mmCIF file of C-alpha atoms and ligand atoms in Angstrom:
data_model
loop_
_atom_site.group_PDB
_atom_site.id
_atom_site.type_symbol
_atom_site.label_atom_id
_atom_site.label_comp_id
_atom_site.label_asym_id
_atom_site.label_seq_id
_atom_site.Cartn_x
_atom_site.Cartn_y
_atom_site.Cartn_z
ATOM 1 C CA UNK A 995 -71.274 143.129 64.236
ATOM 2 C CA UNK A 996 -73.686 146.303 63.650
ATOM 3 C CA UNK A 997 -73.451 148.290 60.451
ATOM 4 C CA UNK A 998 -70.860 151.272 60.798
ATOM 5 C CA UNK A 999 -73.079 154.192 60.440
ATOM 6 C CA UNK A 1000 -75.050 152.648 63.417
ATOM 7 C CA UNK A 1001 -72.067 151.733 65.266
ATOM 8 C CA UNK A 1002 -71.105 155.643 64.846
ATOM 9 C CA UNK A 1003 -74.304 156.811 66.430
ATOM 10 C CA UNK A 1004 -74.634 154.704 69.195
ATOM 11 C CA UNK A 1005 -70.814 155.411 70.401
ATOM 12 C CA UNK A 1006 -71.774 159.669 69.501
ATOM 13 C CA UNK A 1007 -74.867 159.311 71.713
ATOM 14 C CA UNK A 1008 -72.094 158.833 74.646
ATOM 15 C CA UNK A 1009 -68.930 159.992 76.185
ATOM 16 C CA UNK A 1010 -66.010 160.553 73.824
ATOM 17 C CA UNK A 1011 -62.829 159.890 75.317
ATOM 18 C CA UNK A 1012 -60.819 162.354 75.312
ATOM 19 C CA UNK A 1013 -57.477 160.284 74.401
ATOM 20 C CA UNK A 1014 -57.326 156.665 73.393
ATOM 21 C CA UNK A 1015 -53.877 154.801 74.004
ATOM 22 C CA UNK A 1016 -53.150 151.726 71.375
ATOM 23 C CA UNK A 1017 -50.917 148.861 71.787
ATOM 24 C CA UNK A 1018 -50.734 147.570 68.312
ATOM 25 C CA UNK A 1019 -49.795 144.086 68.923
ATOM 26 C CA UNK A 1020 -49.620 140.720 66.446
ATOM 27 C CA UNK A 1021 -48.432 142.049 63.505
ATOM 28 C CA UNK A 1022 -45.476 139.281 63.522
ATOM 29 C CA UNK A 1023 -48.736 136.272 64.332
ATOM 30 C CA UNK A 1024 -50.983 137.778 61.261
ATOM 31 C CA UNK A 1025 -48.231 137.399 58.864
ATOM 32 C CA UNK A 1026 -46.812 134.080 60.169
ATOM 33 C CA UNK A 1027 -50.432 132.893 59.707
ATOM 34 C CA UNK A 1028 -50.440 133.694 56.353
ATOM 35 C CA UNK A 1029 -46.756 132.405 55.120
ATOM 36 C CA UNK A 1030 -45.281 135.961 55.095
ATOM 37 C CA UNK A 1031 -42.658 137.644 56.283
ATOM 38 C CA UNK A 1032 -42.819 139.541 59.118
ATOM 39 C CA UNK A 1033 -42.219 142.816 57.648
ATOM 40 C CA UNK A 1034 -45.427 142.367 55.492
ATOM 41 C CA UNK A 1035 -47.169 142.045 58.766
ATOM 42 C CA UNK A 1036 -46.021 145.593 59.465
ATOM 43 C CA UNK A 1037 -47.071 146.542 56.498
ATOM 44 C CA UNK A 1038 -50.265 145.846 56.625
ATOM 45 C CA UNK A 1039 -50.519 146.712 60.348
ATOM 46 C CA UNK A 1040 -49.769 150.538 58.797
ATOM 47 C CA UNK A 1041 -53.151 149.946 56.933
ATOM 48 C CA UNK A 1042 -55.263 149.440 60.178
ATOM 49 C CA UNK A 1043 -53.536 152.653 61.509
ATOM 50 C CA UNK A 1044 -54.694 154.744 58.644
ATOM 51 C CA UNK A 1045 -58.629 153.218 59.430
ATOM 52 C CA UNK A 1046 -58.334 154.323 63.499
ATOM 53 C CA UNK A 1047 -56.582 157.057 62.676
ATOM 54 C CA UNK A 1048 -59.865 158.290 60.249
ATOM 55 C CA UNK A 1049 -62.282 157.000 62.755
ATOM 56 C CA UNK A 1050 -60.974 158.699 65.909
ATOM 57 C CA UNK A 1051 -60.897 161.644 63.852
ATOM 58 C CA UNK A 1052 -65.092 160.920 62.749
ATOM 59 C CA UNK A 1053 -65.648 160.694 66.059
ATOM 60 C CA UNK A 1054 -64.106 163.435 67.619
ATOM 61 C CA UNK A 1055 -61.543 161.569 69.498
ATOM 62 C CA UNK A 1056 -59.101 164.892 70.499
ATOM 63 C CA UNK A 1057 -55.729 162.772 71.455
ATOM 64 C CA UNK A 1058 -54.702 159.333 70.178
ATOM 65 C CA UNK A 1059 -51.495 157.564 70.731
ATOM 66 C CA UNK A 1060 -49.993 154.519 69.036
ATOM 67 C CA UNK A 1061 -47.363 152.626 70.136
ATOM 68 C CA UNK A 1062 -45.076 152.228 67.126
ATOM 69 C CA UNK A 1063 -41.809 151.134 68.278
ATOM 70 C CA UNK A 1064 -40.365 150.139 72.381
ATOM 71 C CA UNK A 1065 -37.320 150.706 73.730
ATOM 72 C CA UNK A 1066 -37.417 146.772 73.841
ATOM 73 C CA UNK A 1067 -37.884 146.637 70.304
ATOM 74 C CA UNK A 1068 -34.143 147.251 69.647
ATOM 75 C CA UNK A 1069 -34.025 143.228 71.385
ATOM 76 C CA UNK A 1070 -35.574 142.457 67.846
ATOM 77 C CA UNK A 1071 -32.900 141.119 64.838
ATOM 78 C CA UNK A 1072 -31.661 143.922 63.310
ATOM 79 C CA UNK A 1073 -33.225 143.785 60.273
ATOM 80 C CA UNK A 1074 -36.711 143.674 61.895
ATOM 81 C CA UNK A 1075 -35.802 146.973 63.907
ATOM 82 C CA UNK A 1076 -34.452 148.746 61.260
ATOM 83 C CA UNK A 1077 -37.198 147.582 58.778
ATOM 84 C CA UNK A 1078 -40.045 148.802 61.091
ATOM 85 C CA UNK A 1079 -38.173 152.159 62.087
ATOM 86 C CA UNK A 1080 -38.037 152.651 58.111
ATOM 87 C CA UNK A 1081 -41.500 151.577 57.513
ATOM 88 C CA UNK A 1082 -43.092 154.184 59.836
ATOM 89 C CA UNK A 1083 -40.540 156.805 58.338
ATOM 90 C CA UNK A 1084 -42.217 156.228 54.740
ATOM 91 C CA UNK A 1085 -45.572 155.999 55.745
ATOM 92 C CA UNK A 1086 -45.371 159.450 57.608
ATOM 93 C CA UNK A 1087 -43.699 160.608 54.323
ATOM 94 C CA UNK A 1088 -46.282 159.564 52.342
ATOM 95 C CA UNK A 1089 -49.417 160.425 54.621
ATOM 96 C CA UNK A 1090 -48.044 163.308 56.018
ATOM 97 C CA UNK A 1091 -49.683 165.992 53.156
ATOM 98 C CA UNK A 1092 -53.438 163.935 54.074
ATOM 99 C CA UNK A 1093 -52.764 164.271 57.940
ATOM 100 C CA UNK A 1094 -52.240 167.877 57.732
ATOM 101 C CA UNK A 1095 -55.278 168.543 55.356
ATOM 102 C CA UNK A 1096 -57.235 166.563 57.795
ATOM 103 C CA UNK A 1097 -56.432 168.847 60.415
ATOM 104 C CA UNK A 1098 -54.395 166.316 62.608
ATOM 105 C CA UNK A 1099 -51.026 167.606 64.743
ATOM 106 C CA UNK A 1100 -48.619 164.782 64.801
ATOM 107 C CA UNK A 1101 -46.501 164.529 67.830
ATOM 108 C CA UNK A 1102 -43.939 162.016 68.310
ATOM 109 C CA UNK A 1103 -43.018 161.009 72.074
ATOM 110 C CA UNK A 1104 -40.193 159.025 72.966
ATOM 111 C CA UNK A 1105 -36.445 158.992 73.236
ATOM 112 C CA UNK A 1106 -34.312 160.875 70.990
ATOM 113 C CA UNK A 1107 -31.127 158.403 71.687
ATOM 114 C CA UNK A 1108 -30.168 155.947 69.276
ATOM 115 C CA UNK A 1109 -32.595 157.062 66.362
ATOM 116 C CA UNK A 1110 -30.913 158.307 62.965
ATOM 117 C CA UNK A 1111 -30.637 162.197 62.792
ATOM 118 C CA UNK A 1112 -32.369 162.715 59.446
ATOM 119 C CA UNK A 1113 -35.403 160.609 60.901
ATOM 120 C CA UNK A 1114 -35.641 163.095 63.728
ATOM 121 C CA UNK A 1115 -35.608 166.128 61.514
ATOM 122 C CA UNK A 1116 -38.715 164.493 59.519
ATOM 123 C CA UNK A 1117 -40.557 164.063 62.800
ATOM 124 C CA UNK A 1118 -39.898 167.754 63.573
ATOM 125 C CA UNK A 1119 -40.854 168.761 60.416
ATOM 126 C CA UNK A 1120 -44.112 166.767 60.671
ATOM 127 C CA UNK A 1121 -44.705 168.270 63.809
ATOM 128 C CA UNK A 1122 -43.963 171.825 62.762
ATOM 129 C CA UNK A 1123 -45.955 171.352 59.666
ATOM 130 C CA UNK A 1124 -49.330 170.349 61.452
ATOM 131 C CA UNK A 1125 -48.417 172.207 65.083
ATOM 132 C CA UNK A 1126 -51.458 174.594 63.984
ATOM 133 C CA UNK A 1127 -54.161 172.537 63.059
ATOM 134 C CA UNK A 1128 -56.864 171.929 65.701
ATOM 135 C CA UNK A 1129 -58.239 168.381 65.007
ATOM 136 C CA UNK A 1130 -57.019 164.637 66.332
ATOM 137 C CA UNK A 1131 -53.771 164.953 68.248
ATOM 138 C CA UNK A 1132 -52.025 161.703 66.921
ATOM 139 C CA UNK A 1133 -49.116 161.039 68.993
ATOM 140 C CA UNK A 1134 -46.858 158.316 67.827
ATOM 141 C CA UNK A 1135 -44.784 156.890 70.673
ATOM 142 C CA UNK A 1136 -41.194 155.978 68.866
ATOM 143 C CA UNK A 1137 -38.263 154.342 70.960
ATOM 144 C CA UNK A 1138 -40.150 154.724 73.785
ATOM 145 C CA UNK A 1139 -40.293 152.944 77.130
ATOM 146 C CA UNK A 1140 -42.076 154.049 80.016
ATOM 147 C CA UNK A 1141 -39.516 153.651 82.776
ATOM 148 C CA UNK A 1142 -37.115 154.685 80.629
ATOM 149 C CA UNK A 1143 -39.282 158.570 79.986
ATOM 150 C CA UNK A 1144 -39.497 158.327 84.273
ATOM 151 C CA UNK A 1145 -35.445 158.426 84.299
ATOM 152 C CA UNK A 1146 -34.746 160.653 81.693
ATOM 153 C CA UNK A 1147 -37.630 162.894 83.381
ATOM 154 C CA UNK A 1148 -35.811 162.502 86.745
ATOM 155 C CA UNK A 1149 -32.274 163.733 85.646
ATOM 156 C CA UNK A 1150 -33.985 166.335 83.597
ATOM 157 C CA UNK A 1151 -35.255 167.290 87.277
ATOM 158 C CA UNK A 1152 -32.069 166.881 89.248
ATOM 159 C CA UNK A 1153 -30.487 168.780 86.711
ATOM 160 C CA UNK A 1154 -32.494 171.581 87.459
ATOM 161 C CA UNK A 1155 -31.956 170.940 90.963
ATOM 162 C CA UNK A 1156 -35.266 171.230 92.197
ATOM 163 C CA UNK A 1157 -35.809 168.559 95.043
ATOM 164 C CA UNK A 1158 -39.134 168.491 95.964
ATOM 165 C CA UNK A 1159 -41.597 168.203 93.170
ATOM 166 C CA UNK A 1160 -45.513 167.169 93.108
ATOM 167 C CA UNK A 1161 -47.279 165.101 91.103
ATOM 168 C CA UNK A 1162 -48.480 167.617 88.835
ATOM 169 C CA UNK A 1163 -45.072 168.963 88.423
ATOM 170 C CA UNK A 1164 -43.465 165.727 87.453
ATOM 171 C CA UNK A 1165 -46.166 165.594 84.727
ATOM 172 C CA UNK A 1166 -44.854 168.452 83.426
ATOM 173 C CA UNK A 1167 -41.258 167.056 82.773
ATOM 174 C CA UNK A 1168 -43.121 164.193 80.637
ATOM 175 C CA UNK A 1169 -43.002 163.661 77.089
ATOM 176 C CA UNK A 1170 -46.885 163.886 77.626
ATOM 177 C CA UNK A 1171 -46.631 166.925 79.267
ATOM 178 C CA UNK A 1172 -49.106 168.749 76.469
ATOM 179 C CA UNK A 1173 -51.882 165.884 77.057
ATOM 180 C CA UNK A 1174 -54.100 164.997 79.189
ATOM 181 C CA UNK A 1175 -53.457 161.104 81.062
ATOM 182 C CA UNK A 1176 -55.476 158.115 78.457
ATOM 183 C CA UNK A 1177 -58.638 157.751 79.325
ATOM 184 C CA UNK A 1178 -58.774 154.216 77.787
ATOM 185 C CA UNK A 1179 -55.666 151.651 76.753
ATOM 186 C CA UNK A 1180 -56.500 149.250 74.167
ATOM 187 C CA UNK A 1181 -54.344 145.948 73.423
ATOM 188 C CA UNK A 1182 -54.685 143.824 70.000
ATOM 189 C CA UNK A 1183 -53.471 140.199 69.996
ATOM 190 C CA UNK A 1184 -54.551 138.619 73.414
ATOM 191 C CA UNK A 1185 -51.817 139.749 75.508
ATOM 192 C CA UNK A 1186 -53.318 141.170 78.930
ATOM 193 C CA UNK A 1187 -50.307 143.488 80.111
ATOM 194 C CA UNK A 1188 -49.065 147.399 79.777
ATOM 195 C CA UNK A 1189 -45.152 145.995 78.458
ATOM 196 C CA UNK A 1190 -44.042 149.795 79.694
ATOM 197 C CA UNK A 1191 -46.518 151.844 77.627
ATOM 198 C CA UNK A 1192 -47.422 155.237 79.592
ATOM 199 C CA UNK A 1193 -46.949 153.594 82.942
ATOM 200 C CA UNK A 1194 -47.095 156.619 84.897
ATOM 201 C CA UNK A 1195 -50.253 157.944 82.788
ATOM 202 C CA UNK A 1196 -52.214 155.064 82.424
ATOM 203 C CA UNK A 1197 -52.259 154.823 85.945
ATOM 204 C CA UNK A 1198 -56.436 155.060 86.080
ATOM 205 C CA UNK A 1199 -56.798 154.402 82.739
ATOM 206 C CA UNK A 1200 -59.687 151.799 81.433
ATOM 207 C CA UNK A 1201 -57.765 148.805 80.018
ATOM 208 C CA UNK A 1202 -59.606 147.031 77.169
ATOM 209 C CA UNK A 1203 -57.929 143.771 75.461
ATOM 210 C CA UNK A 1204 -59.003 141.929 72.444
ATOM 211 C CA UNK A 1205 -57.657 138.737 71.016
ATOM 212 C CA UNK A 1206 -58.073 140.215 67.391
ATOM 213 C CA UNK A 1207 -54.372 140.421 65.941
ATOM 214 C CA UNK A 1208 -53.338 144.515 64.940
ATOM 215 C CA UNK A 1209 -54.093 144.176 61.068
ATOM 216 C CA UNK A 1210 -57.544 142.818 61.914
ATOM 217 C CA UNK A 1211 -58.595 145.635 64.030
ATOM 218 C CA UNK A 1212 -61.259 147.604 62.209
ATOM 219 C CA UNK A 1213 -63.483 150.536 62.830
ATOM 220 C CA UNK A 1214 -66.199 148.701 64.100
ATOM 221 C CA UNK A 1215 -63.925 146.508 66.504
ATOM 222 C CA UNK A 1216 -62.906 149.972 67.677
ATOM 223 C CA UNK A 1217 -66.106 151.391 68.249
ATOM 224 C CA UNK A 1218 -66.874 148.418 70.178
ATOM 225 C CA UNK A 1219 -64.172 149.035 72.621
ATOM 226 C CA UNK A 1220 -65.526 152.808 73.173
ATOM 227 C CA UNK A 1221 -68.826 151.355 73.482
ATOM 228 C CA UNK A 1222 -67.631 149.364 76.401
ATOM 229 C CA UNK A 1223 -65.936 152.263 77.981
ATOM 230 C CA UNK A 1224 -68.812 154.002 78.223
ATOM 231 C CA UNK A 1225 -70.332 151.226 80.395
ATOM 232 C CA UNK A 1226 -67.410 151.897 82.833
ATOM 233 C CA UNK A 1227 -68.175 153.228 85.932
ATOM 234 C CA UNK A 1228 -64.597 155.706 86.390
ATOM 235 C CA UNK A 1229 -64.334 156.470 90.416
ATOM 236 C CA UNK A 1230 -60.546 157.293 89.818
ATOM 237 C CA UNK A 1231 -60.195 155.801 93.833
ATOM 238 C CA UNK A 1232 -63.336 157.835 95.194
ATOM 239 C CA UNK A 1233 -67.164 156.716 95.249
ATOM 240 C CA UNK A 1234 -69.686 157.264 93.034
HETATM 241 C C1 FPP B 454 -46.167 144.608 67.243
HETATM 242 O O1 FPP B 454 -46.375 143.414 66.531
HETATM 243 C C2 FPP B 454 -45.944 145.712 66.331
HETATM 244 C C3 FPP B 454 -44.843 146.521 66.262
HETATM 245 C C4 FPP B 454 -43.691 146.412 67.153
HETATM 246 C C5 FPP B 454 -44.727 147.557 65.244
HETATM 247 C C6 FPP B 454 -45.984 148.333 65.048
HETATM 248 C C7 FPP B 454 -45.754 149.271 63.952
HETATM 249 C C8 FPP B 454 -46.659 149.555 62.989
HETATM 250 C C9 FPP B 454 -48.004 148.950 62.887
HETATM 251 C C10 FPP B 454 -46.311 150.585 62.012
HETATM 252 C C11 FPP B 454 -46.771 151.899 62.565
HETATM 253 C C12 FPP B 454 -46.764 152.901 61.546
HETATM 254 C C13 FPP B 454 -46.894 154.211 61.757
HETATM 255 C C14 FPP B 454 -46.949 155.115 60.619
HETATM 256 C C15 FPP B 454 -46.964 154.800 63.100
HETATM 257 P P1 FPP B 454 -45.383 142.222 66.750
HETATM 258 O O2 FPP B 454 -44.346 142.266 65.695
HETATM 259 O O3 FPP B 454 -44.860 142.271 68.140
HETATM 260 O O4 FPP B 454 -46.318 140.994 66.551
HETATM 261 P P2 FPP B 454 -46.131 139.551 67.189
HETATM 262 O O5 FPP B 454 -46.244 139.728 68.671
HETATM 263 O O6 FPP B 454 -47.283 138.789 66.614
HETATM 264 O O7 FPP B 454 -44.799 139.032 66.732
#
């Protein structure tokens, strides 16, 4: 693989995507291989998030978002759930001073239901805390499923009891609302499907998979994948 600082330059030379969507997948495999426990896979997949977070930042990368916990996850024994939900509360604890020097607004997208009250007040308070900066958007997707966000965003609609709505209008009942659609889903750990991650707004989004298990993925690994998106010829259903 090419030196870093090249690796940056080649991938500046091109199109920047505007937002990057990440399914960080294998954590459980990496520690397995190793004899761990699982949980120490999680751990160290928090230290591959800090490296893309930095990079995407270096690169001018204006919306990133990580998939940190599923709807399905709940299916997981309770201790894993709980473990990883309390994980991802300490690390934004910890980091959350460093994000908001570095000029990064966290958002959080997902579902509110089922997650501990004092964990949503930290989220809001990260949020509110960075809301001004004007760097990387990093937009962690917690207990979140994407047909699940479709039905909550449909009886937000009927609620309102508007009946005929566009596509651009639905869109703007989202969680995503504020961003604009991925241009580019990446998936670590060999497994070639979406498993309900932005299904509506990946809908023309460049899909890029890599057998490389989530606390392997580096910098370079991810400037490989841009590099190969900007190969991609996007027609979005047209010609070109
Ligand atoms: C998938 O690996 C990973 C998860 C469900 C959790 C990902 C969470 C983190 C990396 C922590 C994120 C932290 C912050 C601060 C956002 P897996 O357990 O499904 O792996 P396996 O398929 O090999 O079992």
């Amino acid at each position: 693989m090419k030196a870093k600082e090249e690796l940056i330059a080649q991938v500046k030379k091109g199109t920047i995507p505007t937002h990057i969507a990440i399914i960080m997948d294998g954590n459980g495999r990496w520690a397995k291989q190793r004899g761990l426990s699982r949980i120490k896979g999680h751990q160290a997949g928090v230290k591959a998030v800090r490296k893309i977070v930095e990079t995407s930042g270096n690169l001018g990368i204006k919306y990133l978002t990580i998939y940190a916990f599923s709807t399905e996850n709940w299916r997981r024994p309770e201790n894993e759930a709980k473990a990883v939900l309390t994980l991802i509360e300490n690390t934004l604890m910890k980091e959350i001073n460093n994000l908001a020097k570095n000029n990064v607004i966290v958002h959080f997208i997902g579902s509110q239901k089922g997650l501990k009250k004092s964990f949503i007040e930290k989220i809001n308070k990260a949020y509110q805390k960075t809301k001004n900066n004007t760097g990387l958007n990093l937009i962690i997707a917690i207990n979140y499923g994407g047909r699940n966000e479709i039905i909550e965003t449909i009886n937000n609609i009927l609620s309102k009891q508007l009946n005929i709505i566009t596509e651009t209008e639905f869109s703007n009942y989202l969680y995503t609302s504020k961003f604009p659609d991925p241009d580019m889903v990446i998936r670590t750990s060999g497994e070639i499907r979406i498993s309900n991650f932005l299904i509506w707004q990946a809908a023309y989004s460049e899909l890029w998979f890599t057998k490389t298990l989530w606390p392997d993925f580096n910098s370079e690994e991810y400037m490989q994948a841009i590099l190969d998106f900007q190969k991609r010829n996007r027609k979005f259903g047209g010609v070109k």
